[in-house]
Coordinates of C-alpha atoms in Angstrom, one line a residue:
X1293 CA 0.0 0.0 0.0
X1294 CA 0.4 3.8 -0.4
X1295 CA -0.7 7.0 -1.3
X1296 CA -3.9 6.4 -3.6
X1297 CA -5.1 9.7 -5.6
X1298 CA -8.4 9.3 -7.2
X1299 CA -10.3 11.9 -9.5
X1300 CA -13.2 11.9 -11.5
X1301 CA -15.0 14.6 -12.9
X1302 CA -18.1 14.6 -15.2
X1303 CA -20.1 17.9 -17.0
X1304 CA -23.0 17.3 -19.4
X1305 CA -26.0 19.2 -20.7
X1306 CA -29.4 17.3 -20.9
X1307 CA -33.1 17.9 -21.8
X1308 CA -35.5 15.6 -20.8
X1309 CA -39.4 15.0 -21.0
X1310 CA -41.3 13.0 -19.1
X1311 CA -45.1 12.3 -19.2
X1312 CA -46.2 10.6 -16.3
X1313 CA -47.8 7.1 -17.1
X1314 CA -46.9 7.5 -20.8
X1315 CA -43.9 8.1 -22.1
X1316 CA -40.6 9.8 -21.5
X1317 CA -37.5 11.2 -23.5
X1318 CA -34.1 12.9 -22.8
X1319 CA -31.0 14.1 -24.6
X1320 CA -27.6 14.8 -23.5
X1321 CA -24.1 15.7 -24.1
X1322 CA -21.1 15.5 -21.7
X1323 CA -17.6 14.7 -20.6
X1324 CA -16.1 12.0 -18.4
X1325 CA -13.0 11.9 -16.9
X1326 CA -11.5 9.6 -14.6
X1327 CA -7.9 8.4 -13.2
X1328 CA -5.7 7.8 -10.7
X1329 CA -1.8 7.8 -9.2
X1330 CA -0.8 5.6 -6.7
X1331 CA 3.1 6.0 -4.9
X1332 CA 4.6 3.2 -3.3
X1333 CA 4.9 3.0 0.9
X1334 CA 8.7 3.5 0.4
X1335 CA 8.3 7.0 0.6
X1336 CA 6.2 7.3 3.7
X1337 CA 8.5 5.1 5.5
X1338 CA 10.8 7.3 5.0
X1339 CA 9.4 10.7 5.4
X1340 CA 8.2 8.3 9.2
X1341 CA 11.1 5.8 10.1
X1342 CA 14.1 8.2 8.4
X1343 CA 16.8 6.2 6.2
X1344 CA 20.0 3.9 6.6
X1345 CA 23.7 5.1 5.2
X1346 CA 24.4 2.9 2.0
X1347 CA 20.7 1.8 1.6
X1348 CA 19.0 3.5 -1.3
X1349 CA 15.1 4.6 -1.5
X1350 CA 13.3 3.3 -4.3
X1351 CA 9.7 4.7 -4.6
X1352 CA 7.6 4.0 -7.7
X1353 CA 4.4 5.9 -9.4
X1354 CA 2.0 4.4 -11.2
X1355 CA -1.3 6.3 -13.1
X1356 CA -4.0 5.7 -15.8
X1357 CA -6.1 8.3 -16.9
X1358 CA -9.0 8.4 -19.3
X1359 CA -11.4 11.1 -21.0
X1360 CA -14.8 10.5 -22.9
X1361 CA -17.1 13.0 -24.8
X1362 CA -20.5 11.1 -25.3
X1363 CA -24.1 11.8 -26.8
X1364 CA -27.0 10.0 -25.5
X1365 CA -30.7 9.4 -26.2
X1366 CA -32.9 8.2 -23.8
X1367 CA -36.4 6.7 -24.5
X1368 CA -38.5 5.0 -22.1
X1369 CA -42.2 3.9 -20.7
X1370 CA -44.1 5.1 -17.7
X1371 CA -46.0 2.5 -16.0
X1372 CA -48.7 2.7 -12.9
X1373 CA -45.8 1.5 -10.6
X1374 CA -42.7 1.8 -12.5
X1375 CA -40.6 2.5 -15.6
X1376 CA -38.2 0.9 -18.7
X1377 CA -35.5 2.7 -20.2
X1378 CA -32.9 2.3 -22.6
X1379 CA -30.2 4.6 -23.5
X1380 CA -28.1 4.7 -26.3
X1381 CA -24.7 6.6 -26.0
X1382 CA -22.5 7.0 -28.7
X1383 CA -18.8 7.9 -27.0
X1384 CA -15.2 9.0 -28.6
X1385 CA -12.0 8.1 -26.1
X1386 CA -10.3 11.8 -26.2
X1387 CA -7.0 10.5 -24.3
X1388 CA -6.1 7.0 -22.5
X1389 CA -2.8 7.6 -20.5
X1390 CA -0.5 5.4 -18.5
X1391 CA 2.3 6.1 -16.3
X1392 CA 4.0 2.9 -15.6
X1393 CA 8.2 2.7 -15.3
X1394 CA 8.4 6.3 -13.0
X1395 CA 11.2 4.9 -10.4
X1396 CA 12.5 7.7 -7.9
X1397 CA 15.9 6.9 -6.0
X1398 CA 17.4 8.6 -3.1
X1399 CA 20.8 7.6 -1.6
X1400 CA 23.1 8.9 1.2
X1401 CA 26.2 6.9 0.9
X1402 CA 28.9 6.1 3.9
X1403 CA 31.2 8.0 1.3
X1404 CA 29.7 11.4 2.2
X1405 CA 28.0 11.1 -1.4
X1406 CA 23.8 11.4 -1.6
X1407 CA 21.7 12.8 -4.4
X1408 CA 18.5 11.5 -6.6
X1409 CA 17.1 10.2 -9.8
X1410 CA 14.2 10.0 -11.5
X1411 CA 13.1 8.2 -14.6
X1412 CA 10.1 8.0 -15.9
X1413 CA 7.3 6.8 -19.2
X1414 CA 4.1 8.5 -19.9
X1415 CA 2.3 6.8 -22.7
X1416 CA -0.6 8.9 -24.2
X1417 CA -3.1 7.7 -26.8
X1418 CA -5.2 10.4 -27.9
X1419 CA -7.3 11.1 -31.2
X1420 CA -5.3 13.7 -32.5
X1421 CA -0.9 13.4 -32.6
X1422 CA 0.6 15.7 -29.8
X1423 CA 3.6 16.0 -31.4
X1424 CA 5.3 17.6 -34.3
X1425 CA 6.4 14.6 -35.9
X1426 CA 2.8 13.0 -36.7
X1427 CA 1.2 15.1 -39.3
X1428 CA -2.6 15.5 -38.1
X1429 CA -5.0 14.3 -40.5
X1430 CA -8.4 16.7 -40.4
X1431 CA -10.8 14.3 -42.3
X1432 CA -9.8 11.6 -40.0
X1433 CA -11.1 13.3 -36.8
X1434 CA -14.3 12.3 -35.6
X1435 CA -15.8 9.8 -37.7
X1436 CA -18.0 7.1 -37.4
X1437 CA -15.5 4.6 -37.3
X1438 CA -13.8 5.8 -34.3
X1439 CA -16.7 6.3 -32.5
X1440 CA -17.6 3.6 -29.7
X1441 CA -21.5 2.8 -29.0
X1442 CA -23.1 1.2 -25.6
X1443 CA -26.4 1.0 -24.3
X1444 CA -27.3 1.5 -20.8
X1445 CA -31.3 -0.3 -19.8
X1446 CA -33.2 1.0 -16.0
X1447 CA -35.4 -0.3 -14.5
X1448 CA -37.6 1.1 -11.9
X1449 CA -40.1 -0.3 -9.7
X1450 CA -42.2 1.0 -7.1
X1451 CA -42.9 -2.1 -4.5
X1452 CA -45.0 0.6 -2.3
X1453 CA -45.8 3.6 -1.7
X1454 CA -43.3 4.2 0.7
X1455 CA -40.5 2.1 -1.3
X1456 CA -38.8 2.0 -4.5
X1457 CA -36.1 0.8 -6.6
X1458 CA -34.0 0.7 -9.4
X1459 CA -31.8 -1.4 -11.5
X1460 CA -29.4 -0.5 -14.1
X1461 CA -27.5 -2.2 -16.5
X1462 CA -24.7 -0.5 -19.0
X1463 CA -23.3 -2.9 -21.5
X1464 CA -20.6 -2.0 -24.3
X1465 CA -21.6 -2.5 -28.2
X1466 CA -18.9 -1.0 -29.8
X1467 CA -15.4 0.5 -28.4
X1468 CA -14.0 3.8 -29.7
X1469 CA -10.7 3.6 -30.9
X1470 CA -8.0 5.6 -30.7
X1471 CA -5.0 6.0 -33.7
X1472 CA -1.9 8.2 -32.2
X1473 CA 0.3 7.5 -30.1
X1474 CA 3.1 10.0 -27.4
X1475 CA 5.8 8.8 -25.2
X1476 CA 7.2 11.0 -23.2
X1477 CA 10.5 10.0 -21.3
X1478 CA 11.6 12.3 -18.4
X1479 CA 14.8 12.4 -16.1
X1480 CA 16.2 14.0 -13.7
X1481 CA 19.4 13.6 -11.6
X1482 CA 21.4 15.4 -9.1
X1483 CA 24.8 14.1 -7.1
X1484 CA 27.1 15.8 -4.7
X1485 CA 28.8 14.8 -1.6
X1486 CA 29.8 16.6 1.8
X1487 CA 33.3 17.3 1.1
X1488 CA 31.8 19.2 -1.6
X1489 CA 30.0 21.3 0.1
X1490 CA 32.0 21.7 3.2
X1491 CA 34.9 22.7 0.7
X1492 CA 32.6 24.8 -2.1
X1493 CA 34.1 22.0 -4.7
X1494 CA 32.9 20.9 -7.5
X1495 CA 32.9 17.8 -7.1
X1496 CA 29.0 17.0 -8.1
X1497 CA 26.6 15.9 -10.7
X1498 CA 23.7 18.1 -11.7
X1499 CA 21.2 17.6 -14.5
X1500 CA 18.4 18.6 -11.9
X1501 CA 16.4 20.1 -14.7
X1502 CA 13.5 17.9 -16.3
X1503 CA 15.0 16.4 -19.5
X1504 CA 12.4 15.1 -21.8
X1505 CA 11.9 13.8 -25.0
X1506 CA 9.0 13.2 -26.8
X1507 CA 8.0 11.0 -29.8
X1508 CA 5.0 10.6 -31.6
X1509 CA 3.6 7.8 -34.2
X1510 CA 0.7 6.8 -35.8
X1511 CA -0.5 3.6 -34.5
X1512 CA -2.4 0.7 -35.4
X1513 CA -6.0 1.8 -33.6
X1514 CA -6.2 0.8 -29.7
X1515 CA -10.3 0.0 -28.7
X1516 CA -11.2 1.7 -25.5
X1517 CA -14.4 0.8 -24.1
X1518 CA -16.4 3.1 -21.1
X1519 CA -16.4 1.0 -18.1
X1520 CA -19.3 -1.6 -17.9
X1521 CA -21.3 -1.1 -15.3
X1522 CA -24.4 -2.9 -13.1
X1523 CA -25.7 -1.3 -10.3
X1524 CA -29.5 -1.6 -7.9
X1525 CA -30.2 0.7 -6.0
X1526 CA -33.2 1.7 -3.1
X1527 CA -35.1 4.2 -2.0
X1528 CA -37.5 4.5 1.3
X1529 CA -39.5 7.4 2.3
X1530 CA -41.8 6.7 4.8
X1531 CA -42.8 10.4 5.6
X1532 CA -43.4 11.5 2.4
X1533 CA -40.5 14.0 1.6
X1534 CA -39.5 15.2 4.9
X1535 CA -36.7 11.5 6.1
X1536 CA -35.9 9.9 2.9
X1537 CA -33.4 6.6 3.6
X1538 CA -31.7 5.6 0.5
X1539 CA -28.9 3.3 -0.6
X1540 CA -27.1 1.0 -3.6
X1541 CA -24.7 -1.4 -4.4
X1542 CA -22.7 -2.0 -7.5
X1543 CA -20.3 -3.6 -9.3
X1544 CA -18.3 -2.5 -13.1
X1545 CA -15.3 -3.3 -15.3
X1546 CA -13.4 -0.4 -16.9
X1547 CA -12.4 -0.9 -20.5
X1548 CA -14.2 -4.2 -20.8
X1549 CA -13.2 -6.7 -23.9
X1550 CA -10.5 -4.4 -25.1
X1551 CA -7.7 -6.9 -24.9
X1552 CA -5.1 -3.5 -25.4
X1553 CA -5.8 -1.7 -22.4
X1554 CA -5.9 -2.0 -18.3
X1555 CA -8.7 -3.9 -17.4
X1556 CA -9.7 -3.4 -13.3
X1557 CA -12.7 -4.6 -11.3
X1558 CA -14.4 -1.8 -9.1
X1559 CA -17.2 -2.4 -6.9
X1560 CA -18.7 0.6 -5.0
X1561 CA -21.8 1.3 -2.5
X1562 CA -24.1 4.1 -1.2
X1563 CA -25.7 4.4 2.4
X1564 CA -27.4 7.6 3.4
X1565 CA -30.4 9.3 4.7
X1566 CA -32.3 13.0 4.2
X1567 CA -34.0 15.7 6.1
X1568 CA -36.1 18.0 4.0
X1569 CA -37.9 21.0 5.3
X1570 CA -40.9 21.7 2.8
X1571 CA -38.7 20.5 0.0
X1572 CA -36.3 24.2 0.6
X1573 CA -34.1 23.3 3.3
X1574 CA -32.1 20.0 3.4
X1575 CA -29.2 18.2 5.0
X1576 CA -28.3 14.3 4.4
X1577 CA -25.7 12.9 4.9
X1578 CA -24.4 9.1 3.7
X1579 CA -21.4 6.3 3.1
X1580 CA -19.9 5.1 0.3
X1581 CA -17.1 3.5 -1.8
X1582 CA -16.3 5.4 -5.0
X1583 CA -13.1 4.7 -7.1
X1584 CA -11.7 2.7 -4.7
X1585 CA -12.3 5.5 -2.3
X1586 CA -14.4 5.5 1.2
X1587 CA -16.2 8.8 1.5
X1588 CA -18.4 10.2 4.4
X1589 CA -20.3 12.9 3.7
X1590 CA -22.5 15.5 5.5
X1591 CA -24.1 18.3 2.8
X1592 CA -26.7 21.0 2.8
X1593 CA -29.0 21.4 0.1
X1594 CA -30.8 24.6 -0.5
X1595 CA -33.6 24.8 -3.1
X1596 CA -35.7 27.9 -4.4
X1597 CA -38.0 27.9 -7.1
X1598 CA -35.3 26.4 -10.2
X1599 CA -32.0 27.0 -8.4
X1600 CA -30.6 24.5 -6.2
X1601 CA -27.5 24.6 -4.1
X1602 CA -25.0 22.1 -2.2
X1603 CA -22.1 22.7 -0.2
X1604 CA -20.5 20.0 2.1
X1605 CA -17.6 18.4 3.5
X1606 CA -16.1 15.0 3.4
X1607 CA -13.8 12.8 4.9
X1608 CA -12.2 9.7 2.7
X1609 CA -9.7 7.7 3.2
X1610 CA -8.2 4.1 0.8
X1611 CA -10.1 1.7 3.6
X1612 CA -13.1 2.3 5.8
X1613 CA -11.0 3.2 9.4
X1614 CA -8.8 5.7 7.4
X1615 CA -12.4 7.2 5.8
X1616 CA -13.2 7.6 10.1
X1617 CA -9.8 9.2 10.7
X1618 CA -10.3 11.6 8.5
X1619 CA -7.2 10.8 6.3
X1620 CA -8.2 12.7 3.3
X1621 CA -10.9 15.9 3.9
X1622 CA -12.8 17.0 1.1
X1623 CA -14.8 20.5 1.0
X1624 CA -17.7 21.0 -2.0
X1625 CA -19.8 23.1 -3.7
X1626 CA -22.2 22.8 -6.5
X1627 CA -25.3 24.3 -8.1
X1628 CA -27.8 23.4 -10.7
X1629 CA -30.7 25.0 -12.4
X1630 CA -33.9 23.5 -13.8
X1631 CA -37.0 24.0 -14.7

């Protein structure tokens, strides 16, 4: 284990119409984005437990990032107790990155002689070349063969009037694919020793600048799928609106049958309950696993007319203790406006 940074960030404009027992339709366009670095335990255990003379730190970084743009329709029917629909998302993968071979070394030798390295690799596949030697071909951007498809089916059910729930299932048709290509290979190094500086010598090695060099190719085309995803989900509201209890379990793959890419299984979960005051004043607050994350939250939710705002705090952590101990504190804000 070590230090785990997880991110994920989403936008998107909809429009949807729903007539109750009838029918219902929406429309949207967005952006996903999702990764994650993770740093090896070396580093803590030094920065806690200090280091030995002639016994160099190793710590390794690893990371995968990836970024969608997507377009979906959404078409469904409204039932006396429940609801079908099925969305269809047409996706392009913008950039899949990996950061696999960064290795950073620290020594202090018995010699008097200490210093650091780093080496590293950042592969980036993206739809467009990000570097000068790839010419970018226009008419190849965008088109229907790059563009991946998947369908996404809900379910809803109301088993009273006090409870309901919801499944959903999102299953890939067609992956995106992806054509260019960037490495990018970074060092840096620095040496000296005590005599060194105890004498103002100059007796040291010093490329502590970032050296890089990139290159750039057109590839045969990687597939990259949006992660597959199945999910249920409750809700109970025995007071009407004023204590709503609510919760879900899931479970996904990211870039599913794509035989190119990282492949990892995620499983997340949701616990939490609402106060409402006349549907303008709220506070909830819940549990959950996200992106291998553990997140408590407490948030108040104030709602006038077609504005609504959030604002919160959360503590997370890698396991469900560290979530408690408030390894990791997380302060929000959002809005939204509807009519």
């Amino acid at each position: 284990k070590g230090f785990l940074l997880s991110t994920t960030a989403a936008t998107d404009v909809s429009l949807n119409i729903n007539i109750p027992k009838a029918f219902s339709f929406g429309f949207s366009l967005g952006l996903d984005a999702y990764g994650d670095m993770n740093i090896s335990k070396d580093l803590f255990n030094f920065l806690g437990y200090g280091n030995k003379l002639n016994e160099p730190i190793n710590v390794d970084v690893t990371g995968k990032a990836d970024m969608f743009a997507y377009s979906s329709f959404t078409c469904g029917v409204n039932l006396n107790r429940g609801y079908y629909k099925i969305t269809a998302t047409g996706f392009q993968s913008l950039i899949h990155a990996l950061c696999s071979d960064t290795t950073i070394t620290a020594f202090n030798n018995e010699d008097g002689k200490f210093g650091y390295k780093m080496d590293g690799n950042i592969s980036i596949f993206s739809q467009a070349p990000l570097s000068k030697d790839v010419e970018l071909k226009i008419e190849e951007l965008l088109t229907f063969e790059k563009i991946g498809l998947d369908i996404t089916a809900c379910v809803g059910y109301d088993v009273s009037n006090d409870l309901s729930i919801e499944g959903v299932f999102r299953f890939p048709i067609k992956p995106s694919t992806l054509d260019y290509r960037t490495d990018m290979k970074y060092n840096m190094e620095f040496e000296t020793s005590l005599d060194s500086e105890n004498n103002d010598t100059n007796d040291e090695t010093d490329n502590s600048g970032l050296n890089k060099e990139t290159t750039g190719a057109e590839i045969d085309p990687i597939k990259v799928n949006r992660p597959m995803k199945f999910s249920i989900s409750a809700d109970f509201h025995p007071f009407g609106s004023i204590l709503r209890y609510y919760g879900g379990i899931g479970v996904g793959i990211t870039n599913p049958f794509c035989a190119q890419t990282n492949r990892d299984v995620f499983f997340d979960y949701l616990v939490g309950a609402r106060f409402s005051i006349f549907d303008i004043l709220s506070v909830s607050a819940s549990m959950a696993r996200s992106n291998n994350v553990y997140i408590n939250k407490v948030n108040l939710g104030l709602s006038i007319r077609f504005v609504e705002l959030n604002a919160g705090v959360a503590l997370e952590g890698t396991s469900l203790a560290q979530s408690f101990r408030g390894a990791g504190l997380g302060v929000f804000i959002n809005g939204s406006v509807g009519f």
